[in-house]
PDB file of C-alpha atoms in Angstrom:
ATOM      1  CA  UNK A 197      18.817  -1.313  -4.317  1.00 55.00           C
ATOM      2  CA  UNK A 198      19.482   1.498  -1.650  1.00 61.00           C
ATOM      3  CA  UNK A 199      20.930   0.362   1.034  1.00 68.00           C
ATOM      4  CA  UNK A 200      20.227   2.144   4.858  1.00 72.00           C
ATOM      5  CA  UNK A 201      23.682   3.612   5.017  1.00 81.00           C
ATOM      6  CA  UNK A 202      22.549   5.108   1.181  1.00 83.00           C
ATOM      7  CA  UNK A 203      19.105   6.222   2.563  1.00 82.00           C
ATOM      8  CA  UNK A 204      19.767   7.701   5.783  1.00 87.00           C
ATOM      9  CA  UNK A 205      22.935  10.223   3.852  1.00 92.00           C
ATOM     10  CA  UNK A 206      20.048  10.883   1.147  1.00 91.00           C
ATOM     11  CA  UNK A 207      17.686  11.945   3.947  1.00 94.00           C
ATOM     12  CA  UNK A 208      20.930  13.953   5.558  1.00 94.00           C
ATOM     13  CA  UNK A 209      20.999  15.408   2.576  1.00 95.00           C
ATOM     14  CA  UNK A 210      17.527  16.304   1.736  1.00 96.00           C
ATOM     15  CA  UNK A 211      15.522  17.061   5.042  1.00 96.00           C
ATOM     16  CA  UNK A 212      17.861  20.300   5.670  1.00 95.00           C
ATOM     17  CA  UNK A 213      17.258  21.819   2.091  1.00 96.00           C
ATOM     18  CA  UNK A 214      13.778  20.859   2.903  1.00 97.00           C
ATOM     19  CA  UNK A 215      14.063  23.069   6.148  1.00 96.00           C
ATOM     20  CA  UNK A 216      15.685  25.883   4.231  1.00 96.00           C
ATOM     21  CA  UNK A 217      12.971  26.241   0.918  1.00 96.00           C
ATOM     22  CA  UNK A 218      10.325  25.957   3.048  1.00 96.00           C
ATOM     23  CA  UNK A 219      11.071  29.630   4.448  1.00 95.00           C
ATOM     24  CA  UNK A 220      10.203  30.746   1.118  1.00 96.00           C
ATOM     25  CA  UNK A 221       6.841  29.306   1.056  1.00 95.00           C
ATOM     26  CA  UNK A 222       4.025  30.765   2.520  1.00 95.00           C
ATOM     27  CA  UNK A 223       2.788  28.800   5.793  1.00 96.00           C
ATOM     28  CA  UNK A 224      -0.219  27.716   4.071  1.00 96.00           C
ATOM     29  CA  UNK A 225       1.311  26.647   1.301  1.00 96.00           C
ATOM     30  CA  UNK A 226       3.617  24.458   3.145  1.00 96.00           C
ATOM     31  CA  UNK A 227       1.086  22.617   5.576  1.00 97.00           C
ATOM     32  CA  UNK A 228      -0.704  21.681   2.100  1.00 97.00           C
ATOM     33  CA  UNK A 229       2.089  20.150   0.698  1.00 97.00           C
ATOM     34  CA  UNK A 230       2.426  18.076   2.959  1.00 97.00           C
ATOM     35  CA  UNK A 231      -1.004  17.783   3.971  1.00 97.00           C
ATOM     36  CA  UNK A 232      -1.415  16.290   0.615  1.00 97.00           C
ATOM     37  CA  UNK A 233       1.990  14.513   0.556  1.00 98.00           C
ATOM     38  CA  UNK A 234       0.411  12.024   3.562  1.00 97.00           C
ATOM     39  CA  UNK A 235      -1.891  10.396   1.391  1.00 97.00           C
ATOM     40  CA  UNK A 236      -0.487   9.874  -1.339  1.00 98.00           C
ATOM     41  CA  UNK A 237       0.593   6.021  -2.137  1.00 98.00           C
ATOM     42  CA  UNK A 238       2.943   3.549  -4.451  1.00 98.00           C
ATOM     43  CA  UNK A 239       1.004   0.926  -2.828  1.00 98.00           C
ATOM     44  CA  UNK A 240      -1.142   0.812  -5.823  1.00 98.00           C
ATOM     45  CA  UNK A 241       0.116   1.854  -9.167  1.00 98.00           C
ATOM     46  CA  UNK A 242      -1.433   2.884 -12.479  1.00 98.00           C
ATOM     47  CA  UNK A 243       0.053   1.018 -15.686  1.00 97.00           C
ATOM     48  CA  UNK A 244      -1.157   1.907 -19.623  1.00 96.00           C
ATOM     49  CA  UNK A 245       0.151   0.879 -22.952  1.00 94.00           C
ATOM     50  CA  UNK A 246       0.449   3.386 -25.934  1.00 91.00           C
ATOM     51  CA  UNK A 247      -1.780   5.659 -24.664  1.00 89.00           C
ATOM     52  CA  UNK A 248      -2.524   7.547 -28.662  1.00 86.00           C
ATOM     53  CA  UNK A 249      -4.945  10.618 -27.211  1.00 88.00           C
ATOM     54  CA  UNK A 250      -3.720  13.404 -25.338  1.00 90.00           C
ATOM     55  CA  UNK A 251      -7.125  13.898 -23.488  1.00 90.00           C
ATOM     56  CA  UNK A 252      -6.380  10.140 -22.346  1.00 90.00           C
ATOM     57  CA  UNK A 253      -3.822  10.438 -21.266  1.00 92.00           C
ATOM     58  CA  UNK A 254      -4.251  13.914 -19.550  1.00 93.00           C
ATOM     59  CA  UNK A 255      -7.088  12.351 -17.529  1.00 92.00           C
ATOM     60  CA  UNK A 256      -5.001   9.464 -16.419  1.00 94.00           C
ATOM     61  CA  UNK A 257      -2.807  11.983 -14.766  1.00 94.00           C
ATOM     62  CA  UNK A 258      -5.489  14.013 -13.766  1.00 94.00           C
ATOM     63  CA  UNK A 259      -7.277  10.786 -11.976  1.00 95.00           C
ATOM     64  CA  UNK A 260      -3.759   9.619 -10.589  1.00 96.00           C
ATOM     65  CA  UNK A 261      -3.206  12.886  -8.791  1.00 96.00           C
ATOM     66  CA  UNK A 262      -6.784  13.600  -7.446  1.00 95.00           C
ATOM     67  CA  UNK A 263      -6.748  10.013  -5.888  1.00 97.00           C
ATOM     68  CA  UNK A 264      -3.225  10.293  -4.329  1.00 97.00           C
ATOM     69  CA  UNK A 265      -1.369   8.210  -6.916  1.00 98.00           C
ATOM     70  CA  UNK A 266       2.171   9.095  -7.188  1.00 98.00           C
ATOM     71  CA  UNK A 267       3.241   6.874 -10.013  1.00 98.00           C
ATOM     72  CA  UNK A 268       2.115   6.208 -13.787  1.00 97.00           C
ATOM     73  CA  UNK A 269       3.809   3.906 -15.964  1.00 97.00           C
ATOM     74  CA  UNK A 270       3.381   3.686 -19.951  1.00 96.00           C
ATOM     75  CA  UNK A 271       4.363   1.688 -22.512  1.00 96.00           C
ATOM     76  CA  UNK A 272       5.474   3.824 -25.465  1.00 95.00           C
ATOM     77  CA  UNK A 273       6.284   1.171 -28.047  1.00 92.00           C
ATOM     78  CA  UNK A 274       3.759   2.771 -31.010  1.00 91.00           C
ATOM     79  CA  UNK A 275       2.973   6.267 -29.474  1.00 91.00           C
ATOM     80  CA  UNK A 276       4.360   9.239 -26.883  1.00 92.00           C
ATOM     81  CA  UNK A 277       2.549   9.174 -23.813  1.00 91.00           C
ATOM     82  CA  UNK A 278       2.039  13.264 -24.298  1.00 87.00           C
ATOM     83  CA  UNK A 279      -0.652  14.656 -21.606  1.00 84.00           C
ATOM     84  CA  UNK A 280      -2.326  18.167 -22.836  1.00 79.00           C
ATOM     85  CA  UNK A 281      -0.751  21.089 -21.358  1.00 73.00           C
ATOM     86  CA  UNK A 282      -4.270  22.821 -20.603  1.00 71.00           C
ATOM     87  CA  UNK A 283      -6.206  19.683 -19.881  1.00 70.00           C
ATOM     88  CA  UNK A 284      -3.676  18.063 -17.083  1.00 72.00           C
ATOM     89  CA  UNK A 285      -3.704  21.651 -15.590  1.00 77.00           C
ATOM     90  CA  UNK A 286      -0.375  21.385 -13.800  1.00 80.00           C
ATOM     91  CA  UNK A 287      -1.147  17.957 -12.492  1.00 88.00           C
ATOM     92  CA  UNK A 288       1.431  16.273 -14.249  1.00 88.00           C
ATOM     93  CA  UNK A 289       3.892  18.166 -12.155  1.00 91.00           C
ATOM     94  CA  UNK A 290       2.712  15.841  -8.855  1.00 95.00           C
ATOM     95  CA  UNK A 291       3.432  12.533  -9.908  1.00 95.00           C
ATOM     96  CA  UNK A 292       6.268  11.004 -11.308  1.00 96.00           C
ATOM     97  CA  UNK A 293       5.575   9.422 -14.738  1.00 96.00           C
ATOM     98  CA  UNK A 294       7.736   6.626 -15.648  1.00 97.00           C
ATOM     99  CA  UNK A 295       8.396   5.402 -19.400  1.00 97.00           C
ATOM    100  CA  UNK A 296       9.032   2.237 -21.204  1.00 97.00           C
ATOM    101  CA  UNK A 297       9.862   1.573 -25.117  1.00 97.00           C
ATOM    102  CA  UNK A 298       8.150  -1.692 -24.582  1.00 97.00           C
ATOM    103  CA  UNK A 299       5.865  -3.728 -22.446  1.00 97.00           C
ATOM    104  CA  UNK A 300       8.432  -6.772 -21.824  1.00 98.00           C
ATOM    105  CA  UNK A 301      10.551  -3.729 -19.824  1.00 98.00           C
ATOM    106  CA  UNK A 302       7.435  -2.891 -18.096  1.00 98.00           C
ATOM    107  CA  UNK A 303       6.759  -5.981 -16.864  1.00 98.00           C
ATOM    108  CA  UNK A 304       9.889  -6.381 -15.609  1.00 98.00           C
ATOM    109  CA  UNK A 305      10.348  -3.111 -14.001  1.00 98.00           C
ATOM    110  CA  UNK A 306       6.836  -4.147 -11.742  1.00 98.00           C
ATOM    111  CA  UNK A 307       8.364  -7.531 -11.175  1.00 98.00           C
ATOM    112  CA  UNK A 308      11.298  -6.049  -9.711  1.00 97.00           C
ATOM    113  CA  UNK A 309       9.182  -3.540  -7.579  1.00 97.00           C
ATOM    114  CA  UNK A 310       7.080  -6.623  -6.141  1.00 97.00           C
ATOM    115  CA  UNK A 311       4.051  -5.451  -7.661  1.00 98.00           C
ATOM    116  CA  UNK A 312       0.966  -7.651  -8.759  1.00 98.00           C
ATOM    117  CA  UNK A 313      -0.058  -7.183 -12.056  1.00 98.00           C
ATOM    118  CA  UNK A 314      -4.013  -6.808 -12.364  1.00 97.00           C
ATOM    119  CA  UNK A 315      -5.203  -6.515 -15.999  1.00 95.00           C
ATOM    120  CA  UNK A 316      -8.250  -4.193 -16.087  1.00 92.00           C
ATOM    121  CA  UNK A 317     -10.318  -5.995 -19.128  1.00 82.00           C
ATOM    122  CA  UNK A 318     -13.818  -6.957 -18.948  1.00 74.00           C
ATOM    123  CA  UNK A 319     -13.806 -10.405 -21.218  1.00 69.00           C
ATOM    124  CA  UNK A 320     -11.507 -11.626 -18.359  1.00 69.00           C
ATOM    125  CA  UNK A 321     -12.490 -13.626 -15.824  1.00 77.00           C
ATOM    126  CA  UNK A 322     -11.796 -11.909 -12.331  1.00 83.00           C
ATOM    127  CA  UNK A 323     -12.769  -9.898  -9.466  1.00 93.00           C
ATOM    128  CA  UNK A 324     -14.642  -6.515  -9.270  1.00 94.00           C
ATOM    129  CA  UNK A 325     -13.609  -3.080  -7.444  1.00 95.00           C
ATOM    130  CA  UNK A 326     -15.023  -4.730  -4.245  1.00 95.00           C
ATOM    131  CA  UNK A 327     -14.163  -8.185  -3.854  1.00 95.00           C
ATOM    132  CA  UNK A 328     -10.251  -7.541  -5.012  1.00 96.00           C
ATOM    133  CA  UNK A 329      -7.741  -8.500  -2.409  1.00 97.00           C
ATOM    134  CA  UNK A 330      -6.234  -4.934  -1.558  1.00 97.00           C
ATOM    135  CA  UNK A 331      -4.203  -6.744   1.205  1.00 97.00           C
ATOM    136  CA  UNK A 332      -2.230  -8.925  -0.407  1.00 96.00           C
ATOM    137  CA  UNK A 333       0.184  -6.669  -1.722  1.00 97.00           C
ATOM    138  CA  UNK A 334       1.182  -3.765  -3.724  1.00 98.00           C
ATOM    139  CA  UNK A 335       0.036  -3.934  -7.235  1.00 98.00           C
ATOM    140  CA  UNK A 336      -0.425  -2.051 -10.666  1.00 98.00           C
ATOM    141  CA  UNK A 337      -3.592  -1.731 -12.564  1.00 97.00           C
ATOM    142  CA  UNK A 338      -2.852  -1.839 -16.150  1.00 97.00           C
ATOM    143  CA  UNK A 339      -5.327  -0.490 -18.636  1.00 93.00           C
ATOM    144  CA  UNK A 340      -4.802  -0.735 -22.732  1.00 84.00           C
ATOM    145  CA  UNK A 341      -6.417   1.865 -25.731  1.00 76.00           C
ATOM    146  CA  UNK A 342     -10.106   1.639 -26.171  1.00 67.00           C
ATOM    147  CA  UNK A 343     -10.110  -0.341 -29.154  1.00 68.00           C
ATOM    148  CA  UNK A 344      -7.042  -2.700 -29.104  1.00 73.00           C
ATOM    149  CA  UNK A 345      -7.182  -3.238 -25.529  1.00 82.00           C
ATOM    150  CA  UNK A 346      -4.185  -4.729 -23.148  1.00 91.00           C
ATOM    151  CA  UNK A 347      -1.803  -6.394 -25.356  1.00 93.00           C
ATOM    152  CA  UNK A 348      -1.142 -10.321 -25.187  1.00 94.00           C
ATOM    153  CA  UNK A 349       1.809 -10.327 -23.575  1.00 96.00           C
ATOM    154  CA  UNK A 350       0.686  -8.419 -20.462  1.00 96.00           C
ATOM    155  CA  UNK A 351      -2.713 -10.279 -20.489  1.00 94.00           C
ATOM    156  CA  UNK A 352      -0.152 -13.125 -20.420  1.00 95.00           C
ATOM    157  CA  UNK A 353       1.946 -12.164 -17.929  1.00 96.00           C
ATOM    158  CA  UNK A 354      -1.053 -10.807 -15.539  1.00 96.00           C
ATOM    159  CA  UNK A 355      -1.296 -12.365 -12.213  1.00 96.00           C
ATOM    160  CA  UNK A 356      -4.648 -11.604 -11.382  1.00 95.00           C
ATOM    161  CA  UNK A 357      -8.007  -9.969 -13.534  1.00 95.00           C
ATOM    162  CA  UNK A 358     -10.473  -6.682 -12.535  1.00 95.00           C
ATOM    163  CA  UNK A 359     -13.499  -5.687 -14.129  1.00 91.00           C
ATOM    164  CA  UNK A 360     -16.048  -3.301 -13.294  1.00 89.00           C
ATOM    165  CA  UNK A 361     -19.303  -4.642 -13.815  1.00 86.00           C
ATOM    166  CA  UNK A 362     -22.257  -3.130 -16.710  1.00 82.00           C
ATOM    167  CA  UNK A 363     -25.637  -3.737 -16.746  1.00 80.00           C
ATOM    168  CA  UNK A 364     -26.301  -2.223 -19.789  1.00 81.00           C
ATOM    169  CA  UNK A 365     -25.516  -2.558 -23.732  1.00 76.00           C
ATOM    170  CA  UNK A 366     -22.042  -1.338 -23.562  1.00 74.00           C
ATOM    171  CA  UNK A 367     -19.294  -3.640 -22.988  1.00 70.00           C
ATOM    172  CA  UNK A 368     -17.068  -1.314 -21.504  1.00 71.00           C
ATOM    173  CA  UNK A 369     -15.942   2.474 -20.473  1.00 79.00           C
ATOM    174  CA  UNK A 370     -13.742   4.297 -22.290  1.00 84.00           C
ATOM    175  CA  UNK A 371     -10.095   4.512 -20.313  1.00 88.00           C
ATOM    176  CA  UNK A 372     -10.308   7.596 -18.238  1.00 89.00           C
ATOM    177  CA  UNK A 373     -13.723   6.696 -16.679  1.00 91.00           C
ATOM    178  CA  UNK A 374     -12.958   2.873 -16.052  1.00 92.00           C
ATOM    179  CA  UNK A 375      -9.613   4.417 -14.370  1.00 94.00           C
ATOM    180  CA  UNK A 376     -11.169   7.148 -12.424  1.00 95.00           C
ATOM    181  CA  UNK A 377     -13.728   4.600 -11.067  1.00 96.00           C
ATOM    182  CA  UNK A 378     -11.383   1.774 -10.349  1.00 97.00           C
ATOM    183  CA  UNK A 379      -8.594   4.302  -8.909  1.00 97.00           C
ATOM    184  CA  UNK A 380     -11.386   6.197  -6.703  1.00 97.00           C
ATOM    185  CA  UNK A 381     -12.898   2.638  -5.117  1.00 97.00           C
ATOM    186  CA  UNK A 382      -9.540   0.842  -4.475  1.00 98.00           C
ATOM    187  CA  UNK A 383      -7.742   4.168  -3.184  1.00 97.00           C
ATOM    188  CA  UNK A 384     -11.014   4.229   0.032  1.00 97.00           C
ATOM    189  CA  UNK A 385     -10.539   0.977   0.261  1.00 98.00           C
ATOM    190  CA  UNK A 386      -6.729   0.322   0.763  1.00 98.00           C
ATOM    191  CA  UNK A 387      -6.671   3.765   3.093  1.00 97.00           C
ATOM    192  CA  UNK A 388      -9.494   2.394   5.141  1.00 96.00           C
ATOM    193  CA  UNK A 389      -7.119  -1.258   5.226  1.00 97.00           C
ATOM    194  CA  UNK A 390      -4.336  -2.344   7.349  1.00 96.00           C
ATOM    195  CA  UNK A 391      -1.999  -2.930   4.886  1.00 97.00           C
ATOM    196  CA  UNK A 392       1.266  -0.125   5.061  1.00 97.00           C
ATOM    197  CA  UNK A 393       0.055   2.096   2.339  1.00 98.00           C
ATOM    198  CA  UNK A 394       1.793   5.518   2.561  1.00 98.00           C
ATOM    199  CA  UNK A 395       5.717   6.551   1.269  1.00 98.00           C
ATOM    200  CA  UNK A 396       7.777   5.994   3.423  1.00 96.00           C
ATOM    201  CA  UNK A 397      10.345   8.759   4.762  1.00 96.00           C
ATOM    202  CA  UNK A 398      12.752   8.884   2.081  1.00 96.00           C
ATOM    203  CA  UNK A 399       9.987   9.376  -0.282  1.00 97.00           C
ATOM    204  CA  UNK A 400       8.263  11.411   1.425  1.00 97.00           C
ATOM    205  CA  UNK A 401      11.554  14.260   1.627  1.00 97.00           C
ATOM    206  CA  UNK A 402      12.502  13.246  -1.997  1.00 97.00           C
ATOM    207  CA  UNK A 403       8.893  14.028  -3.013  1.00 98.00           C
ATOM    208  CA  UNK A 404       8.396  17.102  -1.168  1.00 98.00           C
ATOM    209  CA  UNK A 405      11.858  18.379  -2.399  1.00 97.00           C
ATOM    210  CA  UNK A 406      10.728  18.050  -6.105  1.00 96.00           C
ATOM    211  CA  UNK A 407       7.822  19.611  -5.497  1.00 97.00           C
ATOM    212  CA  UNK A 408       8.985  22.647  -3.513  1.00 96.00           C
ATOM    213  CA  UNK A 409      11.673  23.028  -6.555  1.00 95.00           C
ATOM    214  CA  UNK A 410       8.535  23.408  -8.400  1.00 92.00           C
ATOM    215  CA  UNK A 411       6.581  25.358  -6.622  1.00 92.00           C
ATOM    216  CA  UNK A 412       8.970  27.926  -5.239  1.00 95.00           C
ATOM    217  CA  UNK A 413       9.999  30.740  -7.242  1.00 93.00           C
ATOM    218  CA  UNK A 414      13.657  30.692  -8.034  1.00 94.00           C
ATOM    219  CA  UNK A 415      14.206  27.777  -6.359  1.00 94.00           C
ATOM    220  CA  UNK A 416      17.632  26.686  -8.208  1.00 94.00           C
ATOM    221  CA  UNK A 417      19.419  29.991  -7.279  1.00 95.00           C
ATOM    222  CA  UNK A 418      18.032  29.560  -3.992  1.00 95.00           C
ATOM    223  CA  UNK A 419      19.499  26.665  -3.110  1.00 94.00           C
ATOM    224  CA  UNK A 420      23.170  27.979  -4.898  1.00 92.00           C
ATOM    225  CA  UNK A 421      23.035  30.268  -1.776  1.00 92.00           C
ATOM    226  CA  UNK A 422      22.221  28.071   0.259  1.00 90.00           C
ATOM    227  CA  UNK A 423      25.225  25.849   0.014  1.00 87.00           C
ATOM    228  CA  UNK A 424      27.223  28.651  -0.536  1.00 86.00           C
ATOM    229  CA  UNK A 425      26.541  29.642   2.946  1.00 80.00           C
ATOM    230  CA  UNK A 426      26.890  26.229   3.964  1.00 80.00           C
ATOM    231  CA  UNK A 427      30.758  26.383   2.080  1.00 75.00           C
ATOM    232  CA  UNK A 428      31.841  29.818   2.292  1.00 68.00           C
ATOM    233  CA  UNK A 429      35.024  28.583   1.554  1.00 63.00           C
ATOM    234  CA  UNK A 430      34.200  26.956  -1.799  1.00 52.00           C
ATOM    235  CA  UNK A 431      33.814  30.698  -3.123  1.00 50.00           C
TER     236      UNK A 431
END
């Protein structure tokens, strides 16, 4: 756990390397970064277990991204969570995608976090997009393959049950769609909420850092000067 002393030298550290790549953006480029930056959220979280298809998984990152979710977590116990280069289109570089060689480390990686677990299944009892509590608490929406489903022990270990629901002879969506659905309503709904939904400072400058090192063109010799100005001496 960081403590404030830890976060406050981190921001030190980062906010005037910030400052400095910045001048080799273009101003437009800059206000969009963190234009977009301001919206985006851990409050809710996106969770999926061996995620086989590359088009699956490339539109999970895809929906993540356009709906201002930084994080993705997957399970990776039978399969490589491996989005398509040319269908993520970049958008993988965003968010921060977090793996697990099995669900029991999953589950305790969200425990630890404080997050809810909400299994996205539709033979489950449980709310829909609307009447879910958004202010309750930070949680992650897990979603399993299209034909085995969420696995037992994370149905198990679920603390509450979403489902969006059909009126007509199919059962269920196919993962992207349910995501991009459930990800779309819940994301208007906790923004239009109360509840403390945005990073907060430190991930905000740790954010925009990693993506100015990836959007700015030489950006690791760039910042070699800049500390060797800061420490002429060190040369």
């Amino acid at each position: 756990m960081k403590t404030a002393n830890t976060e406050n030298n981190r921001l030190e550290w980062l906010l005037p390397r910030i400052e400095y790549l910045s001048g080799f953006m273009t101003d437009e480029r800059n206000a969009v970064l963190r234009e977009v930056l301001a919206r985006r959220t851990r409050y809710m979280t996106l969770c999926t277990e061996n995620t086989f298809h590359s088009q699956n998984a490339s539109a999970l990152v895809r929906n993540c991204e356009a709906f201002g979710i930084q994080d993705i977590h997957a399970v990776e116990s039978l399969c490589s969570f491996a989005p398509h280069v040319r269908i993520a289109r970049g958008t993988d570089q965003w968010i921060d995608i977090h793996k697990y060689p099995s669900t029991t480390e999953l589950i305790a990686a969200l425990r630890r976090a404080n997050y809810r677990i909400v299994a996205t299944s539709p033979h489950a009892e449980g709310t829909t997009p609307e009447t879910f509590d958004v202010n309750r608490g930070p949680f992650a929406l897990v979603f399993g393959t299209e034909h085995a489903g969420i696995s037992e022990e994370m149905m198990a270990a679920a603390d509450e049950y979403i489902l969006i629901p059909m009126c007509g002879f199919v059962e269920s969506l196919n993962v992207s769609a349910s995501a991009a659905i459930l990800l779309y309503q819940l994301s208007q709904r906790i923004r239009n909420s109360t509840v403390q939904w945005t990073l907060n400072e430190l991930e905000k400058a740790e954010t925009l850092f990693r993506w100015m090192m990836n959007t700015v063109r030489d950006a690791d010799n760039i910042l070699l000067r800049f500390e060797q100005d800061r420490n002429p001496q060190a040369d």
